[in-house]
Coordinates of C-alpha atoms (C1' of nucleotides) in Angstrom, one line a residue:
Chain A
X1 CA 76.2 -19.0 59.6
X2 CA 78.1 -20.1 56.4
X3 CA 81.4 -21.7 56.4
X4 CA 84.4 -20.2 54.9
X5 CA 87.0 -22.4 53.1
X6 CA 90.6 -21.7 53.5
X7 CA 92.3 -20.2 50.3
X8 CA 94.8 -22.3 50.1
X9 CA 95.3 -26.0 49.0
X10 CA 95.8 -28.2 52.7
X11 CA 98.4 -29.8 50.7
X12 CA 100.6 -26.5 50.8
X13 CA 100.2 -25.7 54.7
X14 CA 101.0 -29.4 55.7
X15 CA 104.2 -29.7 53.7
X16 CA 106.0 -26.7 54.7
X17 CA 104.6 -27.1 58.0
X18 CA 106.3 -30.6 58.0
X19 CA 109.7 -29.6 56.5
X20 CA 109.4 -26.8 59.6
X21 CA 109.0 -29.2 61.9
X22 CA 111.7 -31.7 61.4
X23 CA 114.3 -28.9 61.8
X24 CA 112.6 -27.0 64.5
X25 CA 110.5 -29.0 66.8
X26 CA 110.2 -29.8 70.1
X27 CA 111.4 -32.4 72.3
X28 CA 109.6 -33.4 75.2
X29 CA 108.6 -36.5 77.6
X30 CA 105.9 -37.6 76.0
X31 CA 106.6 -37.7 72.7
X32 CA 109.2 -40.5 70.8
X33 CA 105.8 -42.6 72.2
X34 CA 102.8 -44.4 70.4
X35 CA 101.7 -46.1 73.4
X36 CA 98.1 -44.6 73.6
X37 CA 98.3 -44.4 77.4
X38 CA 100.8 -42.4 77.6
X39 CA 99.4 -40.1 74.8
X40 CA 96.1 -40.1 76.5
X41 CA 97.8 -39.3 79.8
X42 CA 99.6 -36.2 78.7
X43 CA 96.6 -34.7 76.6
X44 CA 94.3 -34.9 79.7
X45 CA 97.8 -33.4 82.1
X46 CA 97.9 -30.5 79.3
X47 CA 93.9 -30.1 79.0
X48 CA 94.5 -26.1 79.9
X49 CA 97.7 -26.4 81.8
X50 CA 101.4 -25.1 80.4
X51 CA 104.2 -28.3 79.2
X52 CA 106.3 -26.5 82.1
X53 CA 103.7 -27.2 84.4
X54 CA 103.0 -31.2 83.3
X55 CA 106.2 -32.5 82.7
X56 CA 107.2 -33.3 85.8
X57 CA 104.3 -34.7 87.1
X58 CA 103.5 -36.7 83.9
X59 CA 107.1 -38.7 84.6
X60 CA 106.2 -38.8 88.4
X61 CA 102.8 -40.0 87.2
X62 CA 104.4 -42.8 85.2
X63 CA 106.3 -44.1 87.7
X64 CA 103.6 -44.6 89.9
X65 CA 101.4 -46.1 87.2
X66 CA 102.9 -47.6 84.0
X67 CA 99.8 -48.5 82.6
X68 CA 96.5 -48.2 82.6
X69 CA 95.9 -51.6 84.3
X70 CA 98.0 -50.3 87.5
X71 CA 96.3 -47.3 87.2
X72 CA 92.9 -48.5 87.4
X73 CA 94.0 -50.9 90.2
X74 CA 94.7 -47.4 92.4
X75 CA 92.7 -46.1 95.2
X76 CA 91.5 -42.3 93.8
X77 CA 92.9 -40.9 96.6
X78 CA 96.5 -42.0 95.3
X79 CA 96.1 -40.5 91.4
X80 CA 94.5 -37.4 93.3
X81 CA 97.8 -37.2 95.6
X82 CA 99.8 -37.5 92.3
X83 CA 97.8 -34.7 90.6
X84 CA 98.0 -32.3 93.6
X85 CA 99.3 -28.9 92.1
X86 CA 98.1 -29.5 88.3
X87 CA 94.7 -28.1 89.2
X88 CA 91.0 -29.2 87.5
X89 CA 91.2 -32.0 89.6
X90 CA 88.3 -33.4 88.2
X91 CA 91.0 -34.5 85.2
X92 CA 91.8 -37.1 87.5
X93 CA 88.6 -38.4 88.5
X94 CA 87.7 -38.7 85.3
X95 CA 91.4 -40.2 84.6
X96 CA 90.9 -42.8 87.2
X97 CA 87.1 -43.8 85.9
X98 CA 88.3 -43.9 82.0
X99 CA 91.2 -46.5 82.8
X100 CA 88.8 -49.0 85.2
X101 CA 86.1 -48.7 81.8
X102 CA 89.4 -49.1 79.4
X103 CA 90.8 -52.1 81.7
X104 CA 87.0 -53.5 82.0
X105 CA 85.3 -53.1 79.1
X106 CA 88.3 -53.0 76.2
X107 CA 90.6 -55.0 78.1
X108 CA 93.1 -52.3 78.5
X109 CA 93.5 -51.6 75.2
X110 CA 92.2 -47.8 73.6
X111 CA 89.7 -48.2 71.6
X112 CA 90.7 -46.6 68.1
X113 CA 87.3 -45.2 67.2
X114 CA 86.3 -41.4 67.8
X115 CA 82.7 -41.9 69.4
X116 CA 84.4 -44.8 72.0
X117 CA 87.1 -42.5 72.8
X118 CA 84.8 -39.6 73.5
X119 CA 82.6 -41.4 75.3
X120 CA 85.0 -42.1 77.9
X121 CA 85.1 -39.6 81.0
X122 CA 87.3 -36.1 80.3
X123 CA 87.8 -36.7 76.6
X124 CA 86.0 -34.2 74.5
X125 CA 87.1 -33.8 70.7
X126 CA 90.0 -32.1 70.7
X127 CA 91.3 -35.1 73.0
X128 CA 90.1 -37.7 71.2
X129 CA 91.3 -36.0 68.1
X130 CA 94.9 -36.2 69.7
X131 CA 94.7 -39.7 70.7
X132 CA 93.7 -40.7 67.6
X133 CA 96.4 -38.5 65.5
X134 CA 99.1 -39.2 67.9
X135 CA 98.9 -42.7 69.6
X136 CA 96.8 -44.2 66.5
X137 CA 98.0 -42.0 63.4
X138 CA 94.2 -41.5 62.3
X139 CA 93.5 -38.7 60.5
X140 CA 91.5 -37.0 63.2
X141 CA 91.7 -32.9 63.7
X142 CA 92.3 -31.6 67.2
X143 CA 91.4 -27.7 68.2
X144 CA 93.6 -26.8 71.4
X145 CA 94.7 -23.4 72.1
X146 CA 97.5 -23.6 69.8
X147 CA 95.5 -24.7 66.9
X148 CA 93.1 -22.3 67.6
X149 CA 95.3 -19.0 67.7
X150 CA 96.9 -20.6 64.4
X151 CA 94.0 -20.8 62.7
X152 CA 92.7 -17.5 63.9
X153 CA 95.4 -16.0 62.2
X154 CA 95.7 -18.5 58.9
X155 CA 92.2 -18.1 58.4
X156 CA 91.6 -14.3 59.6
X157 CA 89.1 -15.0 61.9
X158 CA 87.3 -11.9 63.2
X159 CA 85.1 -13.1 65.8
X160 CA 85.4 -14.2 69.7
X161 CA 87.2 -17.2 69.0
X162 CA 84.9 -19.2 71.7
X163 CA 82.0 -18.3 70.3
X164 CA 80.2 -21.1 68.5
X165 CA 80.1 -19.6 65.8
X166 CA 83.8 -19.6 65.9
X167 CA 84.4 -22.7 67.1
X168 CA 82.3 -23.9 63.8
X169 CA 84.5 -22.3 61.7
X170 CA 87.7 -23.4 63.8
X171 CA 87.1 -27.0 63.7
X172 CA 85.9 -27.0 59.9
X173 CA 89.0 -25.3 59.0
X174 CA 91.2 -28.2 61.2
X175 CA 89.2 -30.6 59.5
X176 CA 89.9 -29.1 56.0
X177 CA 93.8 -28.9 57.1
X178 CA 94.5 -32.2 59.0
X179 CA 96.0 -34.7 56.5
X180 CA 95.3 -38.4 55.6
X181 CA 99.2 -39.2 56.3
X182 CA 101.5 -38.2 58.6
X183 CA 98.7 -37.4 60.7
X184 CA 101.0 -38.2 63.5
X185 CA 103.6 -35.6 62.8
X186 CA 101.3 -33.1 61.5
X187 CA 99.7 -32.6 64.7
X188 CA 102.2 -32.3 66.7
X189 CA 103.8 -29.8 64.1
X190 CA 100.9 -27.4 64.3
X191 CA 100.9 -27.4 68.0
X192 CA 104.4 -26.4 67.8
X193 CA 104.0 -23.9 65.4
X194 CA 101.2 -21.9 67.7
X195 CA 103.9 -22.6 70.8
X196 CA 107.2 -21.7 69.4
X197 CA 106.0 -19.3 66.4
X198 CA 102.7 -18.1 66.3
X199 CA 102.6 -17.2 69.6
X200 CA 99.8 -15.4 71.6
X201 CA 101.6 -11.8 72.0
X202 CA 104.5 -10.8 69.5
X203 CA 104.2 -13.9 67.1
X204 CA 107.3 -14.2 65.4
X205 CA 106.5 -14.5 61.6
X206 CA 109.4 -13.9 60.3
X207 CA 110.3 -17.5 61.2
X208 CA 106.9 -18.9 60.3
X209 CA 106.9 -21.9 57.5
X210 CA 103.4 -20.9 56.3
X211 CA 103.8 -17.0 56.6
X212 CA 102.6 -16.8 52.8
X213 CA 99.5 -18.7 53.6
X214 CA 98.5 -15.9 56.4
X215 CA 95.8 -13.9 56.1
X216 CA 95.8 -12.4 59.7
X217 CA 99.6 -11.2 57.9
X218 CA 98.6 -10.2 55.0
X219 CA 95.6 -7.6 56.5
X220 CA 98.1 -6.7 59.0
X221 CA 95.9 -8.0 61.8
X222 CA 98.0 -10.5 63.1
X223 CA 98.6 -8.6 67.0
X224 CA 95.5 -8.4 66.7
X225 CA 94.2 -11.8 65.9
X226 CA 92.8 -14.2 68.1
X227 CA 90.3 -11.4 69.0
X228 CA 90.1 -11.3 73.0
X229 CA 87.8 -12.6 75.2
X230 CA 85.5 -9.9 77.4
X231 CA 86.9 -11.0 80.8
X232 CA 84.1 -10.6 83.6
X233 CA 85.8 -9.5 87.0
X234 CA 85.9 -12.6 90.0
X235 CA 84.0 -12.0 92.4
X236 CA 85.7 -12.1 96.4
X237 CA 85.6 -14.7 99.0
X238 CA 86.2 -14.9 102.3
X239 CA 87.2 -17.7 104.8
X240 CA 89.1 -18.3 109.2
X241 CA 91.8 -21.2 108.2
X242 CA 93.0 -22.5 111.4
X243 CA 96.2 -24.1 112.7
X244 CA 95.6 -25.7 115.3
X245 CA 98.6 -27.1 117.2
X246 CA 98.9 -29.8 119.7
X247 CA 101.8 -30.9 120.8
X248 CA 104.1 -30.0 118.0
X249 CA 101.8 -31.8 115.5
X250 CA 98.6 -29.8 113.6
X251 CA 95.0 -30.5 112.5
X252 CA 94.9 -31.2 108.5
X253 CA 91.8 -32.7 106.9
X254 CA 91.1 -34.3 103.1
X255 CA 88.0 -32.2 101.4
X256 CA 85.3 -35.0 100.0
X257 CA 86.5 -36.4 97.0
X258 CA 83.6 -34.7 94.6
X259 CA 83.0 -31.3 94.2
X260 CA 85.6 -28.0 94.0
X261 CA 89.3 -29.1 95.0
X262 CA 88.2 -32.5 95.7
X263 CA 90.3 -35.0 97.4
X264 CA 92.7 -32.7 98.4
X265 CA 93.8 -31.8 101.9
X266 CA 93.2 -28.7 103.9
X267 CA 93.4 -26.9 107.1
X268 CA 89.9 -26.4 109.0
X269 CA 88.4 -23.3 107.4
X270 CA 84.9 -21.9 107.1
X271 CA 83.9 -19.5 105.1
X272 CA 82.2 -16.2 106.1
X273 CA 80.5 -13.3 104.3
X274 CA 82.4 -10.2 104.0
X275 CA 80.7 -8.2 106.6
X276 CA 81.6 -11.0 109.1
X277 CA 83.8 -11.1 111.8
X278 CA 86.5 -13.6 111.0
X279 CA 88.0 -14.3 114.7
X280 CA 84.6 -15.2 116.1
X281 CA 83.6 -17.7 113.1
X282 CA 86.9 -19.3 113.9
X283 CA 86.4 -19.4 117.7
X284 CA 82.8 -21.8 116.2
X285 CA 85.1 -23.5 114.3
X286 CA 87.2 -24.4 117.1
X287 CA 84.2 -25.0 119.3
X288 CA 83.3 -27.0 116.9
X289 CA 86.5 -29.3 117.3
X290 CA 85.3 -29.3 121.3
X291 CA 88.2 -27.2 121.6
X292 CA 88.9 -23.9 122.8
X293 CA 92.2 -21.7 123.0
X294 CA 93.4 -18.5 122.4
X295 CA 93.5 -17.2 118.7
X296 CA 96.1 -15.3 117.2
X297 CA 95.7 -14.3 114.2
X298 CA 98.7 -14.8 111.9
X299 CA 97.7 -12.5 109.1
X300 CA 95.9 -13.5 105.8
X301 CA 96.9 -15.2 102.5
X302 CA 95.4 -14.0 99.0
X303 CA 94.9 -16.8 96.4
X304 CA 93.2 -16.3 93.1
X305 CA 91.0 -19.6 91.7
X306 CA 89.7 -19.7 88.2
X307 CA 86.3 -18.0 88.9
X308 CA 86.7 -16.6 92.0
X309 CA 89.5 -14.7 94.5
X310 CA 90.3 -16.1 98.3
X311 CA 91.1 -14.2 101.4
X312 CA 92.1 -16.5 104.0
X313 CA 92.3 -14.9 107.3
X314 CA 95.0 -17.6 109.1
X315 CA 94.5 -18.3 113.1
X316 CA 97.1 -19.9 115.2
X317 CA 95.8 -22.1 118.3
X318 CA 97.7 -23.6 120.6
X319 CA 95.5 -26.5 122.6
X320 CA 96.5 -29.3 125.1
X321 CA 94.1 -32.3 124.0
X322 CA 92.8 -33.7 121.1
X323 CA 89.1 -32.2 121.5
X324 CA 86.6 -34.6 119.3
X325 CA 89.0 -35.0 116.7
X326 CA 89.6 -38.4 116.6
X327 CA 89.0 -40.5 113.7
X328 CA 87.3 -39.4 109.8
X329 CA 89.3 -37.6 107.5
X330 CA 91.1 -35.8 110.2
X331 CA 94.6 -36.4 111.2
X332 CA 97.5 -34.8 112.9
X333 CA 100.0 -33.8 111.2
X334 CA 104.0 -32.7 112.3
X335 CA 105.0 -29.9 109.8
X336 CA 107.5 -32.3 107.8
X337 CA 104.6 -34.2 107.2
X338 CA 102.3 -31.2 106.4
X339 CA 105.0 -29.9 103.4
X340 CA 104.9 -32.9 101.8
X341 CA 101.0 -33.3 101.9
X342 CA 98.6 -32.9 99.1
X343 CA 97.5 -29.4 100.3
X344 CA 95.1 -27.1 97.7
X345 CA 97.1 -24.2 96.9
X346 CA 95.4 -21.6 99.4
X347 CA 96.3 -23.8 102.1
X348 CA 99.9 -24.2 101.1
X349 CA 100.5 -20.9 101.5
X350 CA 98.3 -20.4 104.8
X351 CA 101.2 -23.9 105.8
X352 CA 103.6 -21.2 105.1
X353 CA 102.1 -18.9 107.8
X354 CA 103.4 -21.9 110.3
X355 CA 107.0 -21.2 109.2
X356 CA 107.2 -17.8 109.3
X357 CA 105.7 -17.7 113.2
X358 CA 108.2 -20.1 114.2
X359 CA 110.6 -17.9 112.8
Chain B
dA1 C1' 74.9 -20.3 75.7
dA2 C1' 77.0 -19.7 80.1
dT3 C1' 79.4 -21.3 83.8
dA4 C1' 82.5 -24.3 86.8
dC5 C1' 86.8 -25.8 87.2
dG6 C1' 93.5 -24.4 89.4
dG7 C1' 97.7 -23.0 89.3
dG8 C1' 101.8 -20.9 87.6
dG9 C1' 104.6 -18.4 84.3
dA10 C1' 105.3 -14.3 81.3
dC11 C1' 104.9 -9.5 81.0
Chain C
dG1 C1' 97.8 -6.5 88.3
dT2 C1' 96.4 -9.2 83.3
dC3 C1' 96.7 -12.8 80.0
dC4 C1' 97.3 -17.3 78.8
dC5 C1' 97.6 -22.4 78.9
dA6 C1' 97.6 -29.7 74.2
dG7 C1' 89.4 -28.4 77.2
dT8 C1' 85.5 -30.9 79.3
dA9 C1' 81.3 -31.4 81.8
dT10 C1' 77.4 -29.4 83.6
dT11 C1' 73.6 -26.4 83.9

DNA sequence: AATACGGGGAC
DNA sequence: GTCCCAGTATT
């Protein structure tokens, strides 16, 4: 493939872009910062996730760790507590492992230097090119989501934007754009341009600083552009949750800390094929416990992962001993406790089943 | 090149 | 329901 060249000088984009942003930017937690930990820990918080959705947590996450010496200093299982809700919990394994090699090998201080940065667990280019723009003012180009539907539009693109292809063209038009000064500003301004203005549906161009620049505008293709992506349909899975109640207090496990939701807690569940009969794999699983009881079944919770949906079909069980549940990563659990736990999503809502039977 | 990896908000 | 989000790592 050959490269295209915007039409346009850089110099033209960036400075109405900049004059834009000092009257119309955001504010938000973790900006008014250089300090490259606190950069680094909101790029990897937003790697696919809303500002609505990371804000909290990154100030929650700062109080529990400062810097990235405290941080490094944690057990995992208390970053993965802190992260429980964000999702792509592997962010925080990698998190955790990039601040004991930043703390052991750099002396807790980022390296400045693209290749170092990306060789460091969960930063990939676009992050590194953040770190480096924002904590380090390096002129370094970044390609999030935002940039991406921006330059979609500027540049016209008329291909899948995730194809490689694409993502050729993408970054050499970032490159082409992304200033020697003010690299600082100029990142974040874009970022707000493709949140605030050049938005996925409905982009409002009449309040766009680089509306002249547009070619997506000027072909008329701009509800059109970023072309979308052929979305393949999630396949269905299917799984007993049970609640198993002694005493007031109830059975709650922590999932192995590698692998899909990992680290997080859970109710015991097993998962069954669609054709199978969900009361009798979770009898097994209580057998399993060296427990047995009578199951009721609560009803089931729906919950929709990234590459897959979850039916969860909830059992209650009332038993009068502990069974051969006594030590590992199972614990009992009152229900105060239980709402305040790190539960995966599902399970929260198969927790809610507990409520709404002692209702 | 394709797939794994979460959860919530907007519509 | 669908689409989208300050992407990266693995296969």
């Amino acid at each position: 493939m050959r490269l295209v060249d915007l039409l346009f000088p850089a110099e033209k984009f960036v400075e109405r872009l900049l004059v834009w942003y000092g009257q119309s930017g955001r504010d938000l937690p973790w900006r008014n910062t250089r300090d490259p930990y606190r950069i680094w820990l909101s790029e990897i918080m937003l790697q696919q996730t809303t500002v609505a959705a990371v804000s909290n947590y990154y100030q929650r996450f700062l109080e529990h760790f400062p810097s990235v010496e405290s941080l490094a200093a944690a057990p995992m299982t208390a970053v993965i507590d802190l992260w429980a809700g964000l999702g792509y919990y592997t962010r925080a394994r990698n998190l955790h492992s990039a601040a004991k090699i930043v703390v052991d090998s750099y002396s807790g201080d980022f390296p400045a230097d693209v290749e170092a940065l990306q060789a460091l667990p969960g930063i990939g280019r676009s992050t590194a090119g953040a770190i480096l723009a924002l904590a380090f003012d390096q002129q370094a180009p970044i390609l999030d989501a935002n940039v991406r539907r921006v330059l979609c539009r500027i540049g016209a693109l008329q291909q899948p934007p995730r194809s490689t292809d694409a993502e050729k063209q993408l970054w050499h038009w970032s490159e082409q754009l992304t200033p020697l000064s003010k690299v600082h500003d100029y990142t974040q301004a874009i970022m707000d341009l493709g949140a605030m203005v050049c938005v996925p549906r409905q982009p409002l161009c009449e309040e766009c600083p680089v509306l002249e620049l547009c070619q997506a505008h000027d072909l008329g293709l701009e509800q059109q552009l970023p072309l979308k992506q052929v979305k393949k349909k999630l396949p269905n899975r299917h799984e007993s949750a049970l609640l198993i109640n002694v005493a007031g207090r109830y059975l709650a496990r922590r999932r192995m800390a590698e692998g899909f939701l990992g680290g997080l807690w859970e109710f015991p569940s097993v998962a069954f094929a669609e054709d199978d009969n969900s009361a009798e794999k979770a009898k097994f699983l209580l057998a399993d416990f060296g427990l047995e009881g009578q199951l009721e079944l609560l009803g089931s919770v729906r919950h929709t992962y990234s590459h897959f949906h979850l039916e969860s079909s909830v059992y209650h069980v009332s038993v009068d001993c502990h069974g051969l549940v006594t030590e590992g990563e199972n614990h009992w659990f009152s229900p105060e406790k239980l709402s305040n736990l790190a539960l995966h999503g599902a399970h929260k809502k198969v927790l809610a089943k507990i409520y709404s039977k002692e209702k």
